[in-house]
Coordinates of C-alpha atoms in Angstrom, one line a residue:
Chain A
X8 CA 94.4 -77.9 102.0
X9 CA 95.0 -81.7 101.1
X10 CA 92.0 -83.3 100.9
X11 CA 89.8 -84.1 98.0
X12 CA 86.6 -82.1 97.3
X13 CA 83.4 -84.5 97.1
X14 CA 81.5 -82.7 95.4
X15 CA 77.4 -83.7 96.4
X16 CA 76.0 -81.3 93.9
X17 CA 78.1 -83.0 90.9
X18 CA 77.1 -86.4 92.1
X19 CA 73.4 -85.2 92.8
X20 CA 72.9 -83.9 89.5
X21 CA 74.2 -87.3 88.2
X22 CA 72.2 -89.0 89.9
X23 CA 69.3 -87.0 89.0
X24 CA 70.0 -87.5 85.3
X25 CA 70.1 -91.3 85.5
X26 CA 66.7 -91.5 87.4
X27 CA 65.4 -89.1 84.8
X28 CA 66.3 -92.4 82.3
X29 CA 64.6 -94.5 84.5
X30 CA 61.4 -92.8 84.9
X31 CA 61.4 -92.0 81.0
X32 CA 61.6 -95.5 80.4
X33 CA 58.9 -96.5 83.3
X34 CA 56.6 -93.6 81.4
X35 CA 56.8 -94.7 78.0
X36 CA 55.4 -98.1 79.0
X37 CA 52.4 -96.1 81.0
X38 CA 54.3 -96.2 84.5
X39 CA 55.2 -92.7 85.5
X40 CA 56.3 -92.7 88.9
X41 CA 54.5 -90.5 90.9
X42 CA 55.5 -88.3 94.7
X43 CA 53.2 -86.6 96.5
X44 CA 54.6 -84.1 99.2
X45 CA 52.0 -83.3 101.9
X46 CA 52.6 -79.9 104.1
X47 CA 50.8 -78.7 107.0
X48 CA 51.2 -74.7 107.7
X49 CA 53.6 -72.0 106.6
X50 CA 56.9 -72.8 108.3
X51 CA 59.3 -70.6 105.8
X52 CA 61.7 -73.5 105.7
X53 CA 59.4 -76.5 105.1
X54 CA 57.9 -74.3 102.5
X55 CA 61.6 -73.8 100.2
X56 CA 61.9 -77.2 100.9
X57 CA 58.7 -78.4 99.5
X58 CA 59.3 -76.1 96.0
X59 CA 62.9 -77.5 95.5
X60 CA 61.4 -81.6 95.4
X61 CA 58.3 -80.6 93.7
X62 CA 60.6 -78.8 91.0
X63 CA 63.7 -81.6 91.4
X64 CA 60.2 -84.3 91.2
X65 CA 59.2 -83.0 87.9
X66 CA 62.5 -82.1 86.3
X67 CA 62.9 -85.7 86.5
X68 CA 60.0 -86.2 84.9
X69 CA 57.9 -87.4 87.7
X70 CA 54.9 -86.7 88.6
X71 CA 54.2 -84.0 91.4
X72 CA 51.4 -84.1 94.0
X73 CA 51.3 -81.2 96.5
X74 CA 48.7 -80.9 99.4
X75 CA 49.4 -77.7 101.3
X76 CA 47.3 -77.2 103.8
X77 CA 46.3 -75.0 106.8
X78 CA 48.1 -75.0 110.0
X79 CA 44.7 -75.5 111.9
X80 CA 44.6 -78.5 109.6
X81 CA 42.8 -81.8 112.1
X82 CA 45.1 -84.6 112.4
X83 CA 41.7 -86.9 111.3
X84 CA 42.0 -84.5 108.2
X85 CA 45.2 -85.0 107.4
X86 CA 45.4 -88.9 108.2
X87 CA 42.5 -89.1 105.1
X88 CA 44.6 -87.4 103.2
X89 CA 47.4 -90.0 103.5
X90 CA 45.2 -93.1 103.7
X91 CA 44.0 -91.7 100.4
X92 CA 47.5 -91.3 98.7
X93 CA 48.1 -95.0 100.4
X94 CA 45.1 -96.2 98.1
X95 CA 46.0 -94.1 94.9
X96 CA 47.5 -96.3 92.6
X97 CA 49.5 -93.2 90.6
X98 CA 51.5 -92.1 93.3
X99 CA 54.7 -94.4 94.4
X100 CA 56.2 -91.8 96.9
X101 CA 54.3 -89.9 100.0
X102 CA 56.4 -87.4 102.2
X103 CA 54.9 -85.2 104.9
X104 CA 57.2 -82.5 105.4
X105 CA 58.6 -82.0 109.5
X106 CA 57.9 -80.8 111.6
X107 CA 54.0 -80.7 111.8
X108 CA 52.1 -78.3 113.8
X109 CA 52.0 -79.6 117.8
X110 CA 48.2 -80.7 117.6
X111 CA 49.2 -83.5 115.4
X112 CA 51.0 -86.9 116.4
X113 CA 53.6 -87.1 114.5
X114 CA 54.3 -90.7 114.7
X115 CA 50.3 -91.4 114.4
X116 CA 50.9 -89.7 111.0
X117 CA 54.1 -91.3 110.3
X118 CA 52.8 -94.9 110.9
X119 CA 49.7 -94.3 108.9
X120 CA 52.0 -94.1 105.5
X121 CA 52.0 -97.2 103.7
X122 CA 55.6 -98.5 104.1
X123 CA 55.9 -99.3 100.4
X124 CA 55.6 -95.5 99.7
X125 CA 56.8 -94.3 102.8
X126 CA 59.9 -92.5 100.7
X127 CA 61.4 -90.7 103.8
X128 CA 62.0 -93.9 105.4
X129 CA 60.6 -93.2 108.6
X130 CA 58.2 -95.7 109.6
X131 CA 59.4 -98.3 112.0
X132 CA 58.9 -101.2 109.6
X133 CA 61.2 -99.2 107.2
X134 CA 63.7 -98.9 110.0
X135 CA 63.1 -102.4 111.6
X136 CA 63.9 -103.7 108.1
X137 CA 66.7 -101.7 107.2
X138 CA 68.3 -103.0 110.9
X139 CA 67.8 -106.6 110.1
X140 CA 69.1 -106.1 106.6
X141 CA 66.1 -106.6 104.5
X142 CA 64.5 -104.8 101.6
X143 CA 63.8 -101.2 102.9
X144 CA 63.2 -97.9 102.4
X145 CA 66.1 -95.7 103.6
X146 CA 66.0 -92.5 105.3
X147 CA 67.3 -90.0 102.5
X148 CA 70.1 -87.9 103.6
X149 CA 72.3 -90.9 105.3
X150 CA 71.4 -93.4 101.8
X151 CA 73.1 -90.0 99.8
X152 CA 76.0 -90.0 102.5
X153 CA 76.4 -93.6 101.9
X154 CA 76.4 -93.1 98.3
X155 CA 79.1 -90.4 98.3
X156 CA 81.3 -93.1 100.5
X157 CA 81.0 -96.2 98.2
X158 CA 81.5 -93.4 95.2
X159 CA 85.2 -92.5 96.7
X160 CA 86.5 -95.4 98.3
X161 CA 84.7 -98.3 96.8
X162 CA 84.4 -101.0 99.4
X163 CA 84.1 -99.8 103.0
X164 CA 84.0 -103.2 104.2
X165 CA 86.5 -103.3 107.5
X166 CA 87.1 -99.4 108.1
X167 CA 86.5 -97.9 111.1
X168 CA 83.7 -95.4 110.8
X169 CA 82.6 -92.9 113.5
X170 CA 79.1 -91.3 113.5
X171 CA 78.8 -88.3 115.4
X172 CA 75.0 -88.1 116.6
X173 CA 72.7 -90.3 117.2
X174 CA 69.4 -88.6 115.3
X175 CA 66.7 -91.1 114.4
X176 CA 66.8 -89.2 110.7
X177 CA 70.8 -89.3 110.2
X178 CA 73.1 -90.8 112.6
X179 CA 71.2 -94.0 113.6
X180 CA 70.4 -95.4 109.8
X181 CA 73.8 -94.0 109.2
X182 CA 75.3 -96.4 111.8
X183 CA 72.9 -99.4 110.2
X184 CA 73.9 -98.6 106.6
X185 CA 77.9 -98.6 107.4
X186 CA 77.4 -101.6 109.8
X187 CA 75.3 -103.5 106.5
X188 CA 78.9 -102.6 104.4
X189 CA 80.8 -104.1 106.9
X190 CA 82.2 -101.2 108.4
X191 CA 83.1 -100.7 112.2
X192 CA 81.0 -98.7 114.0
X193 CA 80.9 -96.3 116.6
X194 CA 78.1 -94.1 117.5
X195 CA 79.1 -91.0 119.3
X196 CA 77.2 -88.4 121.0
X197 CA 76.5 -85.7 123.3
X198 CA 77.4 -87.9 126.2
X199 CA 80.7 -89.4 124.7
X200 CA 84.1 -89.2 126.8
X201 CA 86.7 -87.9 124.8
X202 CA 85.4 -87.2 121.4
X203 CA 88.0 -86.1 119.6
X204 CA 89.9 -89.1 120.4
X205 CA 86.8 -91.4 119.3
X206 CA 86.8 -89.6 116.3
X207 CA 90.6 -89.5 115.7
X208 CA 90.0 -93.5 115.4
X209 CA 88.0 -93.2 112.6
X210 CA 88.9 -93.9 109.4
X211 CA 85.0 -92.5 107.8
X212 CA 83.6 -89.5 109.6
X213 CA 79.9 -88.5 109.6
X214 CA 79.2 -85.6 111.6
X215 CA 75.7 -85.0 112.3
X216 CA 75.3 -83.3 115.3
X217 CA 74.0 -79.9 114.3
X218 CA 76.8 -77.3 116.0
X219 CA 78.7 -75.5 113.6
X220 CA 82.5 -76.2 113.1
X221 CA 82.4 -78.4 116.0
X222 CA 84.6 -81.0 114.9
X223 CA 88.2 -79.8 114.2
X224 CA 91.3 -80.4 112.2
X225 CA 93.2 -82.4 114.7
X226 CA 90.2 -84.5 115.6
X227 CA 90.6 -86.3 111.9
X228 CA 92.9 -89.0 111.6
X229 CA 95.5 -88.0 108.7
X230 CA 93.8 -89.5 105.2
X231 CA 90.2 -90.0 106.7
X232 CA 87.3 -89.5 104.8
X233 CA 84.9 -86.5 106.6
X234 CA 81.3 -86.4 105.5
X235 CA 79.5 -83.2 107.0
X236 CA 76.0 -83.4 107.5
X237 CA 75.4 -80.4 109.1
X238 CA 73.9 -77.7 107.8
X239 CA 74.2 -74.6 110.1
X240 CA 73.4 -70.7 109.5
X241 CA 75.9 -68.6 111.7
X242 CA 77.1 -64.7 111.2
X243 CA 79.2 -64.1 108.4
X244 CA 82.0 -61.5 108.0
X245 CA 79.8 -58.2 107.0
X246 CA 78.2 -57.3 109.6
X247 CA 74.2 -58.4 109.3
X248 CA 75.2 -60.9 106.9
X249 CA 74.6 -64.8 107.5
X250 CA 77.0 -67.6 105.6
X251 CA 76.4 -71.9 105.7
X252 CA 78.8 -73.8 108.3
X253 CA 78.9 -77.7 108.4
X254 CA 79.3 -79.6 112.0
X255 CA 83.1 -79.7 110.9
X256 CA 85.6 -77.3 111.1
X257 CA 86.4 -77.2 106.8
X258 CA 89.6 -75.0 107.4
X259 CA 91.6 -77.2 109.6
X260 CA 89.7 -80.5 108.9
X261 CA 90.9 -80.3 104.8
X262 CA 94.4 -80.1 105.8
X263 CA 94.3 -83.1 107.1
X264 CA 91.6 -85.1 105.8
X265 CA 91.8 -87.1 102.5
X266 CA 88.6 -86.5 101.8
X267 CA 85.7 -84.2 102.9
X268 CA 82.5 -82.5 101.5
X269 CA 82.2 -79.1 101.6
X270 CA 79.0 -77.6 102.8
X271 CA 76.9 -76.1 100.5
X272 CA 77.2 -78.5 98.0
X273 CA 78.4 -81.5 99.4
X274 CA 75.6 -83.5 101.3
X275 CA 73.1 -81.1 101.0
X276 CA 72.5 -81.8 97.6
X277 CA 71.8 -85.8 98.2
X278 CA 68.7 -85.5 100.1
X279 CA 66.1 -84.6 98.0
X280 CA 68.1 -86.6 95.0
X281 CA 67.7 -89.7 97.5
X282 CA 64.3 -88.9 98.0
X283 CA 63.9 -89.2 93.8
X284 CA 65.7 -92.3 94.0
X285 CA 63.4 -93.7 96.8
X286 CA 60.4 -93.1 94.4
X287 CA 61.9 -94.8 91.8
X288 CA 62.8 -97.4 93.6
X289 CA 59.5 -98.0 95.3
X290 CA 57.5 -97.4 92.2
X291 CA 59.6 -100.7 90.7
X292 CA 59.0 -102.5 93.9
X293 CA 55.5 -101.9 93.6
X294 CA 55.4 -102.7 90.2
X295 CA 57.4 -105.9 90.6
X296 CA 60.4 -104.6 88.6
Chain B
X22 CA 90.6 -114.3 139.5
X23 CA 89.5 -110.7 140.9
X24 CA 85.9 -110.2 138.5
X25 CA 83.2 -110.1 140.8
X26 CA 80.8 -112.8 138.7
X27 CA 77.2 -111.6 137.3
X28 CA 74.9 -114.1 138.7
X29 CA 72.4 -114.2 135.8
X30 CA 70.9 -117.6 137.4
X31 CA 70.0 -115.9 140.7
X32 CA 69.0 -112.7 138.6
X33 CA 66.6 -114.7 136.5
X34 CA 65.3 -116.2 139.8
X35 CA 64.5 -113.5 141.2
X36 CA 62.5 -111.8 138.0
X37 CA 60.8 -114.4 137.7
X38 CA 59.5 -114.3 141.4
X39 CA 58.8 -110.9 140.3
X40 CA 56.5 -111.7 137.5
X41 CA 54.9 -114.3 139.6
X42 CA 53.9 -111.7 141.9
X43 CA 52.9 -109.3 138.9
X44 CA 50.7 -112.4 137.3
X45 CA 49.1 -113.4 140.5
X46 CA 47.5 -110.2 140.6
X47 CA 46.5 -109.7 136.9
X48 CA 44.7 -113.4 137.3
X49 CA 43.2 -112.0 140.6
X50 CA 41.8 -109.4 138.2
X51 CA 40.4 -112.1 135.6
X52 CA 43.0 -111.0 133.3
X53 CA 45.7 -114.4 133.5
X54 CA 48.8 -113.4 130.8
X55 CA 48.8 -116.3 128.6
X56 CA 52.3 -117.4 126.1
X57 CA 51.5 -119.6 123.2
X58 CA 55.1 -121.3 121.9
X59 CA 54.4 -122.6 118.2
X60 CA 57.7 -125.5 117.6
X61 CA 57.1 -127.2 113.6
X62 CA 59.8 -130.3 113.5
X63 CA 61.5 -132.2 115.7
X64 CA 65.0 -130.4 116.3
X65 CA 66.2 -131.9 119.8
X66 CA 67.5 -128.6 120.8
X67 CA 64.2 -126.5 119.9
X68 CA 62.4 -129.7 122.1
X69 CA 64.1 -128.9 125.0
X70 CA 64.1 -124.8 124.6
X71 CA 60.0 -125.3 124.2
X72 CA 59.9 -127.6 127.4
X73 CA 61.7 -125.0 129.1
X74 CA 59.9 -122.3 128.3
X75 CA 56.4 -124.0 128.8
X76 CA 57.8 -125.2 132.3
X77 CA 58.6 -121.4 133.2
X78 CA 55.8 -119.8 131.8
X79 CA 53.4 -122.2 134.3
X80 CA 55.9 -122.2 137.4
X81 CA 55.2 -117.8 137.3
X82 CA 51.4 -118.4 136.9
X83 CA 50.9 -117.8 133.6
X84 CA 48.4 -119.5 130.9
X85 CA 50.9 -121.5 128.4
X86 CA 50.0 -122.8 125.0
X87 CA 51.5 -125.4 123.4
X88 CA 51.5 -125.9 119.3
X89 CA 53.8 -129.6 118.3
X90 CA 53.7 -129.2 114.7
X91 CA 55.0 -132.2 112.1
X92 CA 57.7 -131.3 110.3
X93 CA 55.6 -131.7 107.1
X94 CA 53.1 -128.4 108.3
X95 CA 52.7 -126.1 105.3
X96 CA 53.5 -122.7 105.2
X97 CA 49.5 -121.7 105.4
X98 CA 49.2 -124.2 108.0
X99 CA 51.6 -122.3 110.3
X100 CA 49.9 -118.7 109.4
X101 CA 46.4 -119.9 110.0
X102 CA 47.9 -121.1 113.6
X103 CA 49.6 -117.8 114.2
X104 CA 46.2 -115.9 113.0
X105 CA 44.0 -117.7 115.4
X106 CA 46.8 -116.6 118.0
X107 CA 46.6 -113.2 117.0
X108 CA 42.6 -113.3 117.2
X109 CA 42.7 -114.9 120.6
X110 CA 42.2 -112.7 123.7
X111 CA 43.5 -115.0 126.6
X112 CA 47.0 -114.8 124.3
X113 CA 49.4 -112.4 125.1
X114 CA 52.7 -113.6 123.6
X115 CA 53.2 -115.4 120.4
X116 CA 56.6 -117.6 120.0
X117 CA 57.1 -119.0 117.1
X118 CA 60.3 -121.3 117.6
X119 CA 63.2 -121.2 115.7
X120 CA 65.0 -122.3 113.3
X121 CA 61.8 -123.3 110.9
X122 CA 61.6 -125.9 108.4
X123 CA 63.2 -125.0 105.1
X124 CA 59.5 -124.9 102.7
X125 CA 58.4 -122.6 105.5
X126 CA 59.8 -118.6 104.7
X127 CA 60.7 -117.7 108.6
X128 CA 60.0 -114.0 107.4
X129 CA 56.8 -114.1 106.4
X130 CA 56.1 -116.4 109.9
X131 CA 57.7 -113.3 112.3
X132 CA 56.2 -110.7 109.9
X133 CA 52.6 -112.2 110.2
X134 CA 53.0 -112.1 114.3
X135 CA 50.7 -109.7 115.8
X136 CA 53.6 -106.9 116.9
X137 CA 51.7 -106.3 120.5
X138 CA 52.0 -110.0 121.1
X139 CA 55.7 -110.4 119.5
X140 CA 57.4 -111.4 122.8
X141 CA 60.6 -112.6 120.8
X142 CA 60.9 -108.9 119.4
X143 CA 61.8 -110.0 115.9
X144 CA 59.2 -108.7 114.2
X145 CA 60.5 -105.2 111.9
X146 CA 57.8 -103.1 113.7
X147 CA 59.2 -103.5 117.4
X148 CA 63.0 -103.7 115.8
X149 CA 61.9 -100.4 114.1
X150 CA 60.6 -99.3 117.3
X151 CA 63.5 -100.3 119.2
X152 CA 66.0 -98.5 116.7
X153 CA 63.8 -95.3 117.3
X154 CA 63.1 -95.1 120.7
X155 CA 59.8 -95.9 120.8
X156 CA 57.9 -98.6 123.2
X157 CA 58.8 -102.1 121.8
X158 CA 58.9 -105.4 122.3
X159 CA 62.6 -106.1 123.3
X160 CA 64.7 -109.5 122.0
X161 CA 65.0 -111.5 125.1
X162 CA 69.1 -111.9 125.1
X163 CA 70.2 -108.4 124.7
X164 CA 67.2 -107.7 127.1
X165 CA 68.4 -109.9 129.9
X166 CA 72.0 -108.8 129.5
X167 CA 70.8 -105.1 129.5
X168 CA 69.3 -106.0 133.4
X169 CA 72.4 -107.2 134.4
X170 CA 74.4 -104.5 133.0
X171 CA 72.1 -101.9 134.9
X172 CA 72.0 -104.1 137.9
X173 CA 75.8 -103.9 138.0
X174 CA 76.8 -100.9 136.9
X175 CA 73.6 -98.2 137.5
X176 CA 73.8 -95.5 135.0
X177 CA 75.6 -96.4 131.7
X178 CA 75.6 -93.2 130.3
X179 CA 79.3 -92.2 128.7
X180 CA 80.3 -95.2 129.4
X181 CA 82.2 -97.2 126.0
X182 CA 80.5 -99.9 124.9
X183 CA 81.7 -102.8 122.4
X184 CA 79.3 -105.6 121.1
X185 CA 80.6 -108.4 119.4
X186 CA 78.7 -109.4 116.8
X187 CA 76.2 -107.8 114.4
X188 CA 73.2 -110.5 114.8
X189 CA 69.9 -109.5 114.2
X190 CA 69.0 -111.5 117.3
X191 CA 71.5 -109.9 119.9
X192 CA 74.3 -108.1 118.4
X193 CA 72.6 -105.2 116.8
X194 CA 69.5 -105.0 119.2
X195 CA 72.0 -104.9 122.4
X196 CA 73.6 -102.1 120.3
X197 CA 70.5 -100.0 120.3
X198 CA 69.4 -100.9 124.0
X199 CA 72.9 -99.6 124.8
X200 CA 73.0 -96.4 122.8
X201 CA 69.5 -96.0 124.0
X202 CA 71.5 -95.7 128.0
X203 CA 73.6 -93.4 126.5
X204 CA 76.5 -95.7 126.1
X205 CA 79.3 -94.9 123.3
X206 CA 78.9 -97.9 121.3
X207 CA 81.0 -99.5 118.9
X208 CA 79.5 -102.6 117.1
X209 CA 82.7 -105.0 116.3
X210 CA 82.4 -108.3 114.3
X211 CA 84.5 -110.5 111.7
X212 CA 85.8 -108.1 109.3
X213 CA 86.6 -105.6 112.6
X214 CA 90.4 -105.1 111.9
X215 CA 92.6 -105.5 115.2
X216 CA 89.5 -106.7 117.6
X217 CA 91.5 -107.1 120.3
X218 CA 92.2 -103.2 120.6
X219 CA 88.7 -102.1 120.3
X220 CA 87.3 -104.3 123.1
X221 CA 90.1 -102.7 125.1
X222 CA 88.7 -99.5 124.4
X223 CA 85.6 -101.0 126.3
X224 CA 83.9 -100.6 129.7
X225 CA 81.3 -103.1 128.8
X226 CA 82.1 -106.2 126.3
X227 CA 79.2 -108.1 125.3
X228 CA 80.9 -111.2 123.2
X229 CA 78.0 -112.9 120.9
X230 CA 79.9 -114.5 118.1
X231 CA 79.3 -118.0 118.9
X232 CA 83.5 -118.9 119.1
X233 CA 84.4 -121.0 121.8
X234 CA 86.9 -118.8 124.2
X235 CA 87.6 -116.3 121.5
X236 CA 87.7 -112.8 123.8
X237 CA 91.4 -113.4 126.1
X238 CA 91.7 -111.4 128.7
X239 CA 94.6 -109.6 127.4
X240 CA 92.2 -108.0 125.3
X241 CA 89.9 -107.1 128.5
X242 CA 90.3 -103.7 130.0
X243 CA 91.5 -103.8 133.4
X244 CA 88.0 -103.4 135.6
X245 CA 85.7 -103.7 132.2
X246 CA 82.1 -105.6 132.8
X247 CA 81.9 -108.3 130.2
X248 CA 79.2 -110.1 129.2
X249 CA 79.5 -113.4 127.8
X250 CA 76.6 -114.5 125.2
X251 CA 78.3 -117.4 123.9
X252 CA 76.8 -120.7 124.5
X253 CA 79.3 -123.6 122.8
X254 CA 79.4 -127.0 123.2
X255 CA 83.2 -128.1 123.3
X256 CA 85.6 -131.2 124.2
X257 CA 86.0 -131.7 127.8
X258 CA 88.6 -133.1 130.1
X259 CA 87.9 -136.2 130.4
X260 CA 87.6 -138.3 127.2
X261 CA 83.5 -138.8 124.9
X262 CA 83.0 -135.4 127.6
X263 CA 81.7 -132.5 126.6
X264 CA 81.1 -129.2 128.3
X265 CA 79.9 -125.5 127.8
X266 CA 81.8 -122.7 127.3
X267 CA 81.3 -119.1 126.3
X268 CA 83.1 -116.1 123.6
X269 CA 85.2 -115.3 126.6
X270 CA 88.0 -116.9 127.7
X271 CA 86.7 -117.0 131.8
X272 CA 90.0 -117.8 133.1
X273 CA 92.0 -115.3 131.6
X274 CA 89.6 -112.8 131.7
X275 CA 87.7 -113.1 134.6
X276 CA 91.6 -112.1 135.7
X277 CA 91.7 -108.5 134.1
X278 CA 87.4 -107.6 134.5
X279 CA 86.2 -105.9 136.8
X280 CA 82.5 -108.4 136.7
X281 CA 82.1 -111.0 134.2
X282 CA 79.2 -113.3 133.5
X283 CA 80.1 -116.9 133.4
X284 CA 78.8 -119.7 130.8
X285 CA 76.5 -121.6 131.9
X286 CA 74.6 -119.5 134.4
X287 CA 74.9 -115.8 133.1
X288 CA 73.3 -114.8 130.2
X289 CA 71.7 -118.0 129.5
X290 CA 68.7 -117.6 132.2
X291 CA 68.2 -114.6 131.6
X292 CA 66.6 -115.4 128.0
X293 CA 63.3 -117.4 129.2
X294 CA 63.1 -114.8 132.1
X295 CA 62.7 -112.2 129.3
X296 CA 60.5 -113.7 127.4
X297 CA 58.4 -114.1 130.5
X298 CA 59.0 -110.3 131.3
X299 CA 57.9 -109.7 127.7
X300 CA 54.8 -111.8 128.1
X301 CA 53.6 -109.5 131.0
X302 CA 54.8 -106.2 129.6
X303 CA 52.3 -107.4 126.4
X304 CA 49.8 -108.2 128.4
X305 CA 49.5 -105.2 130.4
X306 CA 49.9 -103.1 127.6
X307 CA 47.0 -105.0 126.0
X308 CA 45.1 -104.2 129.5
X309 CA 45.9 -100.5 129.2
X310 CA 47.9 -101.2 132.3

């Protein structure tokens, strides 16, 4: 292996302890940021996710709203709920946790958050003004990509970056964010010619496609940096057993790469430390800080 | 020369005998589209753009509105103007035209358009919309060079795509409107190192960097489809002559493409024609049509 560790959990937990200053310092003066994280039914998942930000919310010393509620839950129910978090002056952040059960509207629900707290960075005003490079909230896991980027190579202003996938959560804000640091940008998908050469052009890699170990070793252009957004469960070596795979290929891609993150504990990490940092920021905004 | 040329002129004709058709039989049905163009100051260039537009907008049938502003109007002024619009039913597009007087804060102007009546697509909700694939209001450029893409070409999908320029105004929304066919796009621009080899990676150029002649056609793919958004005023032959020309440099390239739009009478139609299609996609959704 050649490349360079980047090391998400490291730079998660920093970041975590700087916004844990911040909201210290907004709380002494009677400002305590506050996220409220909204879920609807008993998907396993979206419930381990909803523990780790309330517990990451208040280890920063936030405060932490939760509304769980029943999967049978009305979508008129649950728009009250966020109108009321819109109009509630303590809370800075509001998240509804994905997916929601299939008798709600999911955009209905997603357009109903006030854009000023809307801390996933979902709604389309969010997204129109993070495409014409105004003041916006930014979807969290490609902000944390972004920030393990500038962290390693400083300016990215004139490299050739290749996102793999064009999700509205990850690839698509990815592509705006790299575009707004002046990088050049390809988006690459499922329907693609060649991909490997595409991505051999690259000097910045973000794979976010979702397939384990799809992108491989001699896809990565010697020195590239490789940012792995995928998260995948696959078997592991015991039999029964289940082990965490990224959408790259870590074995063959580290040999050549200059620098990748590893997954666990590269990207993974920066999501719910980018939604923290999204509630601080937007409890300053609102606050005129 | 072997390009076939894109005839936007005879393109834009022939949508707007479309539309025609289309508005005849809303106002059969009582329900006459109507586009109200807003122009504060007396730029020469937004005079004649207004003219045009109001000319086009009665030659398909449709009501047109005209607002001649002094260049003194305040800020309130202008969003009182724009409120009424929103408020009035027989109004189906709002223009307000650009570039605005400095006192005035353009932002706040496209920001304060009613989104279902933003017919220019600037405003963050239908770029937001765009970006995510949801039903939006579409910036007329990229729009019209999107028609003559599919009208040449059919199906885009896989196909490799580089825009020139990262605009808010027709770089980055043609980007979307071409990942959204599927396309492989790159989005090049002025810090893009070696330009000429990524738009020889392309099937499709679209040049909208505003530099006389910039794209040669040694840079052109043999058989590529480039379209030319460039609109510049240069020296002509003859001396005190002037005359237009596009990003691309026609003669050289329009040796090498496979189909090239030429400057004037490519792109250029096509950006009133949209706004016209806008105004009757507005209205109908407004109808529940």
């Amino acid at each position: 292996m050649t490349a360079t560790i980047i090391d998400g959990k490291a730079f998660a937990a920093n970041l975590r302890a700087q916004l844990a200053v911040e909201v210290a310092s907004l709380t002494a003066k009677g400002q305590q940021p506050g996220l409220a994280v909204v879920l609807v039914g008993e998907d396993p998942a979206s419930q381990v996710y909803v523990r780790n930000k309330a517990a990451q919310t208040l280890e920063v010393g936030m405060k932490s709203v939760e509304h769980k509620l029943p999967a049978d839950t009305t979508q008129d129910a649950l728009l009250k709920i966020v109108k009321d978090l819109n109009a509630d002056p303590s809370i800075d952040g509001i998240l509804v946790q994905l997916p929601l059960p299939a008798h709600i509207d999911t955009q209905t629900v997603l357009e109903t958050i006030d854009p000023a707290k809307d801390v996933d960075g979902f709604h389309p005003m969010n997204v129109g003004k993070l495409a014409t490079g105004l003041e916006a909230l930014v979807s969290c896991t490609p902000l944390g990509c972004l920030m393990l980027l500038k962290d390693k190579l400083g300016s990215l202003a004139g490299l050739n970056a290749v996102v793999v996938g064009r999700s509205n959560i990850v690839g698509k804000p990815m592509a705006q964010l790299l575009l707004a640091e002046s990088c050049t940008v390809t988006i690459a998908h499922s329907r693609t010619k060649d991909l490997p050469a595409v991505v051999r052009s690259a000097d910045i890699v973000v794979a976010a496609v979702g397939r384990p170990e799809m992108v491989k070793g001699d896809w990565i252009k010697p020195g590239a940096t490789v940012i792995d957004v995928g998260i995948n469960r696959v078997p592991g070596k015991e039999p029964g057993k289940t082990k965490l795979v990224g959408d790259v290929d870590f074995a063959t891609a580290s040999a050549v790469a200059g620098a990748i993150t590893p997954v666990p504990g590269g990207v993974g990490p920066m999501t719910i430390a980018c939604l923290l940092h999204n509630t601080v920021t937007a409890a300053k905004r609102r606050r005129g800080i």
